[in-house]
Short mmCIF file of C-alpha atoms in Angstrom, two decimals:
data_model
loop_
_atom_site.label_atom_id
_atom_site.label_comp_id
_atom_site.label_asym_id
_atom_site.label_seq_id
_atom_site.Cartn_x
_atom_site.Cartn_y
_atom_site.Cartn_z
CA UNK A 1 0.64 -0.35 -0.13
CA UNK A 2 1.41 3.52 -0.59
CA UNK A 3 1.55 5.85 1.44
CA UNK A 4 1.53 10.04 0.94
CA UNK A 5 2.18 12.37 3.25
CA UNK A 6 1.29 16.12 3.15
CA UNK A 7 2.18 19.15 5.26
CA UNK A 8 0.07 22.32 4.83
CA UNK A 9 3.24 24.90 6.12
CA UNK A 10 6.31 24.15 4.89
CA UNK A 11 7.21 27.07 6.38
CA UNK A 12 6.59 25.02 9.84
CA UNK A 13 7.88 21.62 9.17
CA UNK A 14 10.27 19.34 6.66
CA UNK A 15 10.66 16.05 6.02
CA UNK A 16 14.68 14.78 6.21
CA UNK A 17 15.18 12.07 3.76
CA UNK A 18 14.42 9.32 6.31
CA UNK A 19 10.61 10.30 5.74
CA UNK A 20 11.01 12.60 9.51
CA UNK A 21 9.72 15.14 10.05
CA UNK A 22 11.85 18.22 10.72
CA UNK A 23 10.73 21.78 12.83
CA UNK A 24 11.88 24.43 10.77
CA UNK A 25 10.72 27.25 12.93
CA UNK A 26 8.17 27.91 15.06
CA UNK A 27 5.06 27.85 14.61
CA UNK A 28 2.15 25.33 14.25
CA UNK A 29 1.25 23.21 10.79
CA UNK A 30 -1.00 19.86 10.05
CA UNK A 31 0.46 16.35 8.61
CA UNK A 32 -2.04 14.64 6.86
CA UNK A 33 -1.71 10.93 5.65
CA UNK A 34 -3.00 9.46 3.02
CA UNK A 35 -3.13 5.53 1.66
CA UNK A 36 -3.65 4.81 -1.84
CA UNK A 37 -7.65 3.31 -0.93
CA UNK A 38 -8.62 7.06 0.48
CA UNK A 39 -7.98 6.05 4.04
CA UNK A 40 -6.35 9.45 5.45
CA UNK A 41 -4.72 10.51 9.71
CA UNK A 42 -3.91 14.08 10.29
CA UNK A 43 -1.51 15.20 12.91
CA UNK A 44 -1.27 18.50 14.13
CA UNK A 45 2.75 19.81 15.43
CA UNK A 46 3.67 22.29 17.77
CA UNK A 47 7.25 23.43 16.67
CA UNK A 48 9.10 25.78 19.83
CA UNK A 49 12.26 27.92 19.97
CA UNK A 50 14.50 25.39 21.40
CA UNK A 51 15.60 26.66 24.82
CA UNK A 52 19.34 28.41 25.65
CA UNK A 53 19.35 28.62 28.86
CA UNK A 54 21.25 30.52 30.95
CA UNK A 55 24.59 29.73 32.57
CA UNK A 56 26.08 32.72 33.99
CA UNK A 57 24.73 35.86 34.64
CA UNK A 58 26.95 39.00 36.13
CA UNK A 59 25.70 42.17 38.18
CA UNK A 60 27.11 45.07 38.22
CA UNK A 61 28.20 47.07 39.90
CA UNK A 62 30.31 44.52 41.61
CA UNK A 63 29.84 45.85 44.69
CA UNK A 64 27.73 48.92 46.15
CA UNK A 65 27.84 51.78 48.99
CA UNK A 66 25.35 53.95 48.88
CA UNK A 67 23.91 56.59 50.99
CA UNK A 68 19.65 56.64 52.05
CA UNK A 69 17.32 57.79 49.98
CA UNK A 70 19.89 57.08 47.28
CA UNK A 71 18.45 55.63 44.08
CA UNK A 72 21.08 53.36 41.72
CA UNK A 73 20.26 51.12 38.44
CA UNK A 74 21.83 47.71 38.35
CA UNK A 75 22.61 45.84 35.18
CA UNK A 76 22.68 42.30 34.25
CA UNK A 77 24.86 40.52 31.09
CA UNK A 78 23.81 36.51 30.50
CA UNK A 79 26.07 34.50 28.99
CA UNK A 80 24.81 33.52 26.20
CA UNK A 81 24.03 36.69 24.86
CA UNK A 82 21.62 34.78 23.26
CA UNK A 83 19.94 32.67 26.38
CA UNK A 84 15.83 32.00 25.24
CA UNK A 85 14.93 33.44 29.00
CA UNK A 86 16.19 36.79 30.26
CA UNK A 87 14.01 37.10 33.26
CA UNK A 88 15.88 38.69 36.38
CA UNK A 89 14.62 37.91 39.74
CA UNK A 90 15.82 40.43 42.20
CA UNK A 91 15.88 39.48 45.75
CA UNK A 92 17.80 42.27 49.11
CA UNK A 93 18.44 39.92 51.86
CA UNK A 94 17.53 42.63 54.52
CA UNK A 95 14.96 44.69 53.20
CA UNK A 96 14.79 47.27 55.93
CA UNK A 97 17.96 48.76 55.03
CA UNK A 98 17.33 48.71 50.80
CA UNK A 99 15.22 47.63 48.09
CA UNK A 100 15.45 45.97 44.82
CA UNK A 101 12.95 46.31 42.31
CA UNK A 102 13.54 45.22 38.26
CA UNK A 103 17.07 46.16 39.24
CA UNK A 104 16.76 49.51 41.65
CA UNK A 105 18.09 49.71 44.69
CA UNK A 106 16.77 51.72 47.26
CA UNK A 107 19.05 52.39 50.09
CA UNK A 108 16.62 53.04 53.23
CA UNK A 109 18.84 52.51 55.91
CA UNK A 110 22.14 52.29 57.38
CA UNK A 111 23.92 49.13 57.20
CA UNK A 112 24.14 45.51 55.27
CA UNK A 113 22.53 43.64 52.84
CA UNK A 114 22.83 41.11 49.74
CA UNK A 115 21.66 41.89 46.82
CA UNK A 116 20.89 39.58 44.38
CA UNK A 117 19.47 38.31 41.03
CA UNK A 118 18.73 34.70 39.65
CA UNK A 119 18.23 33.94 36.19
CA UNK A 120 17.29 30.07 35.36
CA UNK A 121 19.09 28.62 37.53
CA UNK A 122 22.32 31.14 38.38
CA UNK A 123 22.16 33.61 40.00
CA UNK A 124 25.24 36.26 41.69
CA UNK A 125 24.94 38.02 45.19
CA UNK A 126 26.77 40.82 46.28
CA UNK A 127 26.43 43.15 49.13
CA UNK A 128 25.56 46.90 49.90
CA UNK A 129 26.67 48.81 52.53
CA UNK A 130 24.15 51.77 52.82
CA UNK A 131 25.58 54.51 55.26
CA UNK A 132 23.76 57.85 56.56
CA UNK A 133 23.56 60.84 54.71
CA UNK A 134 26.93 63.59 56.27
CA UNK A 135 25.17 65.79 58.19
CA UNK A 136 26.89 68.83 58.60
CA UNK A 137 26.17 71.32 61.25
CA UNK A 138 26.93 74.71 60.76
CA UNK A 139 30.25 76.46 61.60
CA UNK A 140 30.18 80.29 61.30
CA UNK A 141 26.51 82.29 60.46
CA UNK A 142 26.77 86.07 59.68
CA UNK A 143 24.79 88.94 58.59
CA UNK A 144 25.28 91.34 55.83
CA UNK A 145 22.94 94.18 53.68
CA UNK A 146 23.72 96.03 51.05
CA UNK A 147 24.03 99.23 52.21
CA UNK A 148 26.53 100.92 55.31
CA UNK A 149 23.39 103.20 56.44
CA UNK A 150 20.50 104.02 56.66
CA UNK A 151 18.32 106.98 56.24
CA UNK A 152 15.40 107.51 58.22
CA UNK A 153 12.80 105.22 57.44
CA UNK A 154 14.14 103.35 54.97
CA UNK A 155 13.81 99.39 55.20
CA UNK A 156 16.95 97.79 54.13
CA UNK A 157 17.20 93.55 53.92
CA UNK A 158 19.34 91.45 56.41
CA UNK A 159 20.64 88.21 54.95
CA UNK A 160 22.01 85.55 56.17
CA UNK A 161 25.31 82.95 55.68
CA UNK A 162 25.77 80.14 56.76
CA UNK A 163 29.28 78.46 57.11
CA UNK A 164 30.28 75.27 55.70
CA UNK A 165 28.06 75.39 52.35
CA UNK A 166 26.92 71.98 52.51
CA UNK A 167 25.21 72.73 56.04
CA UNK A 168 21.75 72.85 56.05
CA UNK A 169 21.18 76.53 55.26
CA UNK A 170 17.38 76.93 56.29
CA UNK A 171 16.73 79.89 58.28
CA UNK A 172 13.49 80.71 60.73
CA UNK A 173 13.50 84.08 61.52
CA UNK A 174 12.51 85.59 64.67
CA UNK A 175 12.87 89.39 65.92
CA UNK A 176 13.46 90.89 69.88
CA UNK A 177 11.61 94.60 68.89
CA UNK A 178 12.06 97.42 71.36
CA UNK A 179 10.40 99.73 71.47
#
């Protein structure tokens, strides 16, 4: 009995020299088998892209120190570069010190935490150190005004300077007016 095969979408599957079907590209196709006496049978074949697993990942930077409230975007490199699933799961071992979401680290309080990135079965970790923001106390304050003298009834604004420049420059004025 003579049997013939046909494929409805030859861009998806084909036949090799041994008569076996071969996946050509991702998609679906139907194979129909027909005997010379008219009996037919069909099967649907789904072809998927070959999965290429991640064999290693590297996170940049490999170590990091941030101040409280600072943020930093992390990047990941994959090997091989053509891995099919590059989904990364991020984690912080102490979410009270820092959080990480989509590769963006946010420093919350002083301390250390381990940041990890996982892709497939591969994980890369590094230690993040969070420090308090440096506080600069005023070392000197000074008043100044534009003119050396005033006329009776004239007004002039007083300005205040604070050193060093990194110190908090906010001022709350209060006046003790006598008379």
